[in-house]
CSV table of C-alpha atoms in Angstrom, one decimal:
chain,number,residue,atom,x,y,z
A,1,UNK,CA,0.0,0.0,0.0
A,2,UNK,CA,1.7,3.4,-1.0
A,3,UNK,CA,1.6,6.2,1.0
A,4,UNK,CA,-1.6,8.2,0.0
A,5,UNK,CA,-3.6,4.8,0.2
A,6,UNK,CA,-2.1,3.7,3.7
A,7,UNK,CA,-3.3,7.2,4.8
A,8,UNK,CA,-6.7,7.4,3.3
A,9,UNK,CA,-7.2,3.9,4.9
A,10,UNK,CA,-6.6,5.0,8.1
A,11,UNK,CA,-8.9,8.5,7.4
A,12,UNK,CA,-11.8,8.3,10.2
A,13,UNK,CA,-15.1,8.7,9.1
A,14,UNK,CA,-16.9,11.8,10.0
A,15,UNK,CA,-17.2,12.7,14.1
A,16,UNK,CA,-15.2,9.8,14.9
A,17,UNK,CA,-12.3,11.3,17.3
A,18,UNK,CA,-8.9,9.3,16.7
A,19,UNK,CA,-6.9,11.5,19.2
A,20,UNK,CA,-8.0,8.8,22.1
A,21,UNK,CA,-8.2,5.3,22.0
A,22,UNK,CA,-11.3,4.1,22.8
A,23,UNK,CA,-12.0,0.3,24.5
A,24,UNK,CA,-14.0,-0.6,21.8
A,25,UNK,CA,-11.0,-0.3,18.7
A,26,UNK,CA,-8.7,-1.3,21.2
A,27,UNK,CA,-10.8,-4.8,21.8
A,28,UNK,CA,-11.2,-5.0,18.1
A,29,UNK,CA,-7.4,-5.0,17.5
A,30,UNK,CA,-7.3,-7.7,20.2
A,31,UNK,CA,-9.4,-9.9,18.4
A,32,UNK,CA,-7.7,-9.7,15.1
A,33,UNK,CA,-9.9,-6.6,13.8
A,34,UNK,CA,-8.9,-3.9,11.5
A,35,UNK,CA,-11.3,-1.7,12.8
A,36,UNK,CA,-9.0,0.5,14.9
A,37,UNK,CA,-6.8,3.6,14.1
A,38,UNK,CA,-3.2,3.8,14.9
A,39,UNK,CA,-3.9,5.6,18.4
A,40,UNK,CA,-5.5,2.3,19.4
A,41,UNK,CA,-3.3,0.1,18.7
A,42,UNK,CA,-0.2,1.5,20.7
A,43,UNK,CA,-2.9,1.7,23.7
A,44,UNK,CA,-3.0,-1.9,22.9
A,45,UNK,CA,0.7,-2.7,22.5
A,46,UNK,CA,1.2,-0.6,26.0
A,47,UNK,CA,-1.1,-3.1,27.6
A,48,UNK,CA,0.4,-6.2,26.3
A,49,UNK,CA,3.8,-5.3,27.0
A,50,UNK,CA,2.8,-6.1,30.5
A,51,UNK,CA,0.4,-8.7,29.9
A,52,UNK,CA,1.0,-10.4,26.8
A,53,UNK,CA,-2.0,-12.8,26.7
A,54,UNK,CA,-4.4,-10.0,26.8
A,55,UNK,CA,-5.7,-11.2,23.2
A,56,UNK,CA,-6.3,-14.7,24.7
A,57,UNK,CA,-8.7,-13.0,27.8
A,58,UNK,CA,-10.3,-10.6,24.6
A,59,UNK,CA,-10.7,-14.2,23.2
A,60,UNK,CA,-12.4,-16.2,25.9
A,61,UNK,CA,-14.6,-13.8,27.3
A,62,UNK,CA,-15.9,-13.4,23.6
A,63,UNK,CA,-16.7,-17.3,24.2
A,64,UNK,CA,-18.0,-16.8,27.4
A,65,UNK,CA,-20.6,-14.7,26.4
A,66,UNK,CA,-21.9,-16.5,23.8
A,67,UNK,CA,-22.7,-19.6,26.0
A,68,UNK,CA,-24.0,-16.8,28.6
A,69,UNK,CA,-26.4,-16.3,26.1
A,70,UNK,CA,-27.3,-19.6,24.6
A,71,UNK,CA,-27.7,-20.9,27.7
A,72,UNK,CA,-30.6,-18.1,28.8
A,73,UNK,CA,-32.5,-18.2,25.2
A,74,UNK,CA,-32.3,-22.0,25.6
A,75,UNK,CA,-32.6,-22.7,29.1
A,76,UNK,CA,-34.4,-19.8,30.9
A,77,UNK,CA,-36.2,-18.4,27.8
A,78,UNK,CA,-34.8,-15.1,27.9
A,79,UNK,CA,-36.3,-13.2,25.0
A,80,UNK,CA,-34.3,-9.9,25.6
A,81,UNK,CA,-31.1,-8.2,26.0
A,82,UNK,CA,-29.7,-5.1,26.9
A,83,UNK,CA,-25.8,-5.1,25.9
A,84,UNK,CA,-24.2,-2.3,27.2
A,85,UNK,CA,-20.8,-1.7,26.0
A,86,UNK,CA,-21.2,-3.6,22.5
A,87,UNK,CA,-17.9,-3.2,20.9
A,88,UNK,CA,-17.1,-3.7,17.2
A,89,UNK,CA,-19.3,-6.7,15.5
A,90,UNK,CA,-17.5,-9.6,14.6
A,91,UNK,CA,-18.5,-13.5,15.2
A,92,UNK,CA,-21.0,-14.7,17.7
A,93,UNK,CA,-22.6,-11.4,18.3
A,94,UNK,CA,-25.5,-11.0,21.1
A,95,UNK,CA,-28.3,-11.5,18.8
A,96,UNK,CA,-26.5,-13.9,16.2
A,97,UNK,CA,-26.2,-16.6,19.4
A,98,UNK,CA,-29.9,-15.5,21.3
A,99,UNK,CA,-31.5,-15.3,17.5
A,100,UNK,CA,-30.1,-18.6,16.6
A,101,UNK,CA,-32.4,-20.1,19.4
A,102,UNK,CA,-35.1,-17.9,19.6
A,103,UNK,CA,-36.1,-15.6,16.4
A,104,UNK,CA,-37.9,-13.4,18.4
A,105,UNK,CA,-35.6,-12.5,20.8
A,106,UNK,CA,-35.1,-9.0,21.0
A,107,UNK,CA,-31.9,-7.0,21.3
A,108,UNK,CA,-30.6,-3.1,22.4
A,109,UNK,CA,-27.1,-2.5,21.8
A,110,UNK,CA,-25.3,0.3,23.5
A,111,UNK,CA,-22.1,2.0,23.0
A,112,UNK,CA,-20.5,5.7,22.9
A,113,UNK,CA,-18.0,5.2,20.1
A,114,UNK,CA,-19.4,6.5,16.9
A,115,UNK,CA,-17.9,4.1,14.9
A,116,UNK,CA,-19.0,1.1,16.6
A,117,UNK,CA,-22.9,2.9,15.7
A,118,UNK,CA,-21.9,2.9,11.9
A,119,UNK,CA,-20.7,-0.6,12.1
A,120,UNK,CA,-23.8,-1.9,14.0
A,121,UNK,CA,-26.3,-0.3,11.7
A,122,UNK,CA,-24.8,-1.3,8.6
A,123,UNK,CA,-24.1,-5.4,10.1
A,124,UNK,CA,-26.2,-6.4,13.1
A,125,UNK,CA,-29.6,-7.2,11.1
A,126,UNK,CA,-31.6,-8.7,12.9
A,127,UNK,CA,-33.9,-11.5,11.8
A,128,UNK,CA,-37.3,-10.5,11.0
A,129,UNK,CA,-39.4,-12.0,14.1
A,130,UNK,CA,-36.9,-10.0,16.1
A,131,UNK,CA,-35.7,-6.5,16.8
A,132,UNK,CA,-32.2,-4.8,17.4
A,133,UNK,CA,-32.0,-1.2,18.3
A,134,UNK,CA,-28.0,0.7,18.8
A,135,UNK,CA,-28.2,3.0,21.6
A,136,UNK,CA,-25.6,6.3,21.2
A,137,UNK,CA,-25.3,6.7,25.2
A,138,UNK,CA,-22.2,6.1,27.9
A,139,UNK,CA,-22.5,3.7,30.6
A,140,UNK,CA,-21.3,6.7,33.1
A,141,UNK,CA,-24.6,7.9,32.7
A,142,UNK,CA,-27.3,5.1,33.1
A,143,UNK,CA,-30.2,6.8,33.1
A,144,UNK,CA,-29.9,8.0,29.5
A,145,UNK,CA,-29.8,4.4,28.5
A,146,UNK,CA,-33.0,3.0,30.8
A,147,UNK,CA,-34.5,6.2,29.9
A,148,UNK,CA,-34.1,6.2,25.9
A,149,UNK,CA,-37.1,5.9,24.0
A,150,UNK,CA,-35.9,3.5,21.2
A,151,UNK,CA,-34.7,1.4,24.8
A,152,UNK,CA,-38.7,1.7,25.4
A,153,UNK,CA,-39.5,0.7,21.8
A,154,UNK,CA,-37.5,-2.2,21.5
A,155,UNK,CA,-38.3,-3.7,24.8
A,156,UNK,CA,-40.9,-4.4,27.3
A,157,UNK,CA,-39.6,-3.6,30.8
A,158,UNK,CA,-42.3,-5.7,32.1
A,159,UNK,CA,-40.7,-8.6,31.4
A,160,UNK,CA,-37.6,-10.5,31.9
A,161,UNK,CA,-34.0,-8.9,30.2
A,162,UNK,CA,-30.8,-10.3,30.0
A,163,UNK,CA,-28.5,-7.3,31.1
A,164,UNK,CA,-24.9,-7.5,29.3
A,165,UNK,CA,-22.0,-5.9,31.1
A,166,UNK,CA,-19.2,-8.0,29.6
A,167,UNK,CA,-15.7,-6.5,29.9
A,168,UNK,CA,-17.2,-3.1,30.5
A,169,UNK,CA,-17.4,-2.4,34.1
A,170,UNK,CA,-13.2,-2.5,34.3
A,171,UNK,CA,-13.2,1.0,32.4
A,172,UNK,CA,-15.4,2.7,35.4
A,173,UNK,CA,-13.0,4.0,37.8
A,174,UNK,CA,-14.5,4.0,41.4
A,175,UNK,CA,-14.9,7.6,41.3
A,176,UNK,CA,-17.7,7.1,38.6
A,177,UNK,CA,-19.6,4.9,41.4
A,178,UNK,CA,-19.4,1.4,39.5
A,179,UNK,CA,-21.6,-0.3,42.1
A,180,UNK,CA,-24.9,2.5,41.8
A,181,UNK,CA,-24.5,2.0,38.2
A,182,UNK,CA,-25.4,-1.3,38.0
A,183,UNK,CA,-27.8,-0.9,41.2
A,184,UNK,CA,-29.7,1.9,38.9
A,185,UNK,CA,-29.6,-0.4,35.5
A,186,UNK,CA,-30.9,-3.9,37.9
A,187,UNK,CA,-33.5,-1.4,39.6
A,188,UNK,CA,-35.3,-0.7,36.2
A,189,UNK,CA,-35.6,-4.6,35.4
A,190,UNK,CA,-38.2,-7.0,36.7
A,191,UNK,CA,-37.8,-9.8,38.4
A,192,UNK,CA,-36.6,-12.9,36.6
A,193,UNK,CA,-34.1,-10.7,34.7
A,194,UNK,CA,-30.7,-11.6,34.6
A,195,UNK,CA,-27.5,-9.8,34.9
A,196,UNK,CA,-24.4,-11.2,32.9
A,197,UNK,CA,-21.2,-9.5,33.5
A,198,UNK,CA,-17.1,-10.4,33.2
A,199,UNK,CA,-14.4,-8.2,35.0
A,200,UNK,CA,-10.8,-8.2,34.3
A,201,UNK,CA,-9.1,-9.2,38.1
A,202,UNK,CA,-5.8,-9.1,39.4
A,203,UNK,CA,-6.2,-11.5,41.6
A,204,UNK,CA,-3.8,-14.0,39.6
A,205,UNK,CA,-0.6,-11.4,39.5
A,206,UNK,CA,1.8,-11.1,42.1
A,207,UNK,CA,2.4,-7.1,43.5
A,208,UNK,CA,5.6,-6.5,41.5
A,209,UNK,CA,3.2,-8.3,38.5
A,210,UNK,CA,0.1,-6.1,39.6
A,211,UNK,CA,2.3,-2.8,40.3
A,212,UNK,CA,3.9,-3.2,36.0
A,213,UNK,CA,0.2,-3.6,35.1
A,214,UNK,CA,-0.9,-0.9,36.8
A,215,UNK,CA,1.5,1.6,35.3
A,216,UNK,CA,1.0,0.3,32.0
A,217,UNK,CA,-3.0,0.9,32.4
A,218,UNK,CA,-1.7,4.7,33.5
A,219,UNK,CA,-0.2,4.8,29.9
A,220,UNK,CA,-1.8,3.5,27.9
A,221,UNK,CA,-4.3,6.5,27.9
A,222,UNK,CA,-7.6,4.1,29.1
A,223,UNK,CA,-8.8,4.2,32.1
A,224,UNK,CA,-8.6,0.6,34.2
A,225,UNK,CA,-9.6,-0.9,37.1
A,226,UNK,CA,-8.5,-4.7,37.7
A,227,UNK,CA,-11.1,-6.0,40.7
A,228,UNK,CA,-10.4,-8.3,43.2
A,229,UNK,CA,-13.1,-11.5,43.1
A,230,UNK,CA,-14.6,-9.8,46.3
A,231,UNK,CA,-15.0,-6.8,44.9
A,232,UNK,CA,-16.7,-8.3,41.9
A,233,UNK,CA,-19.3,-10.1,44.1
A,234,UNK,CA,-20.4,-6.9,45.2
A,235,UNK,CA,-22.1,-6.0,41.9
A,236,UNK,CA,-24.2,-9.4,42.3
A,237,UNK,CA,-25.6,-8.7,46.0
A,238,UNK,CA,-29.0,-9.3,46.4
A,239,UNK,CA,-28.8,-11.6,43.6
A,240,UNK,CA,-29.5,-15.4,42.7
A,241,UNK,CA,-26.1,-16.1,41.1
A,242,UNK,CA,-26.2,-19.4,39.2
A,243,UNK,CA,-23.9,-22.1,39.1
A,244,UNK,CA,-21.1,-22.8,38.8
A,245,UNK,CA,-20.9,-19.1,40.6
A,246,UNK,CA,-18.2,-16.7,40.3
A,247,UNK,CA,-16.0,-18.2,38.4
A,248,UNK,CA,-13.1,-17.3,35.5
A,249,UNK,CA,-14.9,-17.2,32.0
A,250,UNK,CA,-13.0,-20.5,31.2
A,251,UNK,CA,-15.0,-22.5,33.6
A,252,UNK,CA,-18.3,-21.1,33.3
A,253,UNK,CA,-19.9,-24.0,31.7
A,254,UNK,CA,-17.9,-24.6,29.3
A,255,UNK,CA,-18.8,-26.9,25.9
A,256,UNK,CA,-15.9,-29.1,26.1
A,257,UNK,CA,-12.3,-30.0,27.6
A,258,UNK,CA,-10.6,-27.1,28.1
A,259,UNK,CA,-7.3,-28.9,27.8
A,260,UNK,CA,-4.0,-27.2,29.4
A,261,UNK,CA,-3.9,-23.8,27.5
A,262,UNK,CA,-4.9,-20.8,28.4
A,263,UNK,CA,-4.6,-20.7,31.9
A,264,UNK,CA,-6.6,-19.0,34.0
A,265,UNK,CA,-4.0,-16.8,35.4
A,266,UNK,CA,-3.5,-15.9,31.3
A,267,UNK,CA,-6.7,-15.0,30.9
A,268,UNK,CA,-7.4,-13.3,34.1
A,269,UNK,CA,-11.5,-12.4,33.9
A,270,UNK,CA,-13.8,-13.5,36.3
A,271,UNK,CA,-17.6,-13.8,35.4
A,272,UNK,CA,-21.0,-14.6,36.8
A,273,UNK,CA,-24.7,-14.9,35.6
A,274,UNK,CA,-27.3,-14.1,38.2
A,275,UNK,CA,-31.1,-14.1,38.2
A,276,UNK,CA,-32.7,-11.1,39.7
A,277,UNK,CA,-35.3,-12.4,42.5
């Protein structure tokens, strides 16, 4: 690619701001992606110079959710999902995996990256017994997302939602109140909802390990916060959690042997699913 092609293929699109990296890009880059700006990927690289399996825990939590969500369409007949900090589409997206097993099901995507928007528009059709909606709105702010309109349209609060927090929650700093987010977002479900989230932990690393992984978060321009697994059983209080309980995303009913590779110290991401009472 010469020079004036390499740079009109790196161009953003229109209100897309490249002078931060964002989660989202930086995920997609993880997981192989091209949709990501240069910006991104050194946030990346900062990251995995201190943890250099990171694309293995981008990996398995992608795998994680998608059995999250067979196993409610299939086994508690979930019918519909709020995913709250969507990311870029690529395989085994929320309403691919819940659609599969129920056409109906109905899904609201949420994000506050432009360009995940114009990607989810143009490639996350749903089928046409179901619905998908692609909420503009930041997770910082909750009650623009449970007080959106198209929210309203697309679902019926009345009955039971599936409420997707999957490798979100680590990018709300404790300042932004982490816990009465999640509090506001469960309070606006019925019961028999379910919440589904994953959370990057440190609980694997040793201090000198935790204290390099902590700087590198610093620089890499993204805020980070790994949780211990006690902190993360705080957001499920109150809460029916299922089994196998909180548990890394690698043993959370998994579809076959695991094998030896990756560890769960590699992949370092705890998860739960939990019914709301």
């Amino acid at each position: 690619m010469d020079s004036e092609n390499a740079a009109s293929a790196e161009r953003p699109p229109l209100g897309i701001d490249t002078s931060k990296a964002h989660p989202a890009r930086r995920y997609n880059y993880w997981l192989g992606g091209k949709d990501n700006f240069a910006v991104d990927r050194e946030s990346a690289d900062v990251v995995a110079s201190a943890f250099p399996t990171v694309h293995l825990a981008a990996r398995e939590n992608r795998r994680f959710m998608r059995r999250a969500v067979t196993y409610l369409a299939g086994e508690t007949g979930i019918r519909q999902f709020l995913d709250i900090g969507t990311g870029l589409p690529s395989a085994g997206n929320v309403h691919e995996a819940a659609q599969e097993i129920a056409p109906e099901a109905r899904i609201v995507y949420v994000d506050n990256d432009p360009i995940v928007l114009v990607h989810a528009r143009a490639l996350l059709t749903s089928s046409p017994e179901g619905a998908t909606a692609y909420l503009d709105a930041d997770l910082r702010e909750p009650e623009k997302i449970t007080g959106h309109p198209d929210l309203h349209r697309t679902l019926d609060l009345t009955r039971p939602v599936a409420l997707m927090l999957v490798a979100i929650m680590h990018f709300i700093e404790d300042g932004d109140d982490p816990y009465g987010i999640v509090r506001h977002l469960l309070s606006r479900l019925p019961s028999g909802s379910h919440l589904v989230m994953t959370h990057a932990t440190g609980d694997h690393l040793t201090p000198e390990e935790r204290e390099v992984n902590d700087e590198a978060n610093r620089r890499s321009g993204v805020p980070f916060r790994l949780r211990s697994r006690d902190e993360f059983a705080r957001f499920f209080e109150g809460l029916d959690v299922l089994e196998p309980g909180i548990t890394s995303v690698l043993e959370w009913r998994p579809d076959g042997p695991r094998g030896a590779s990756p560890s769960i110290g590699d992949v370092s991401m705890l998860c739960a699913v939990a019914r709301v009472p």
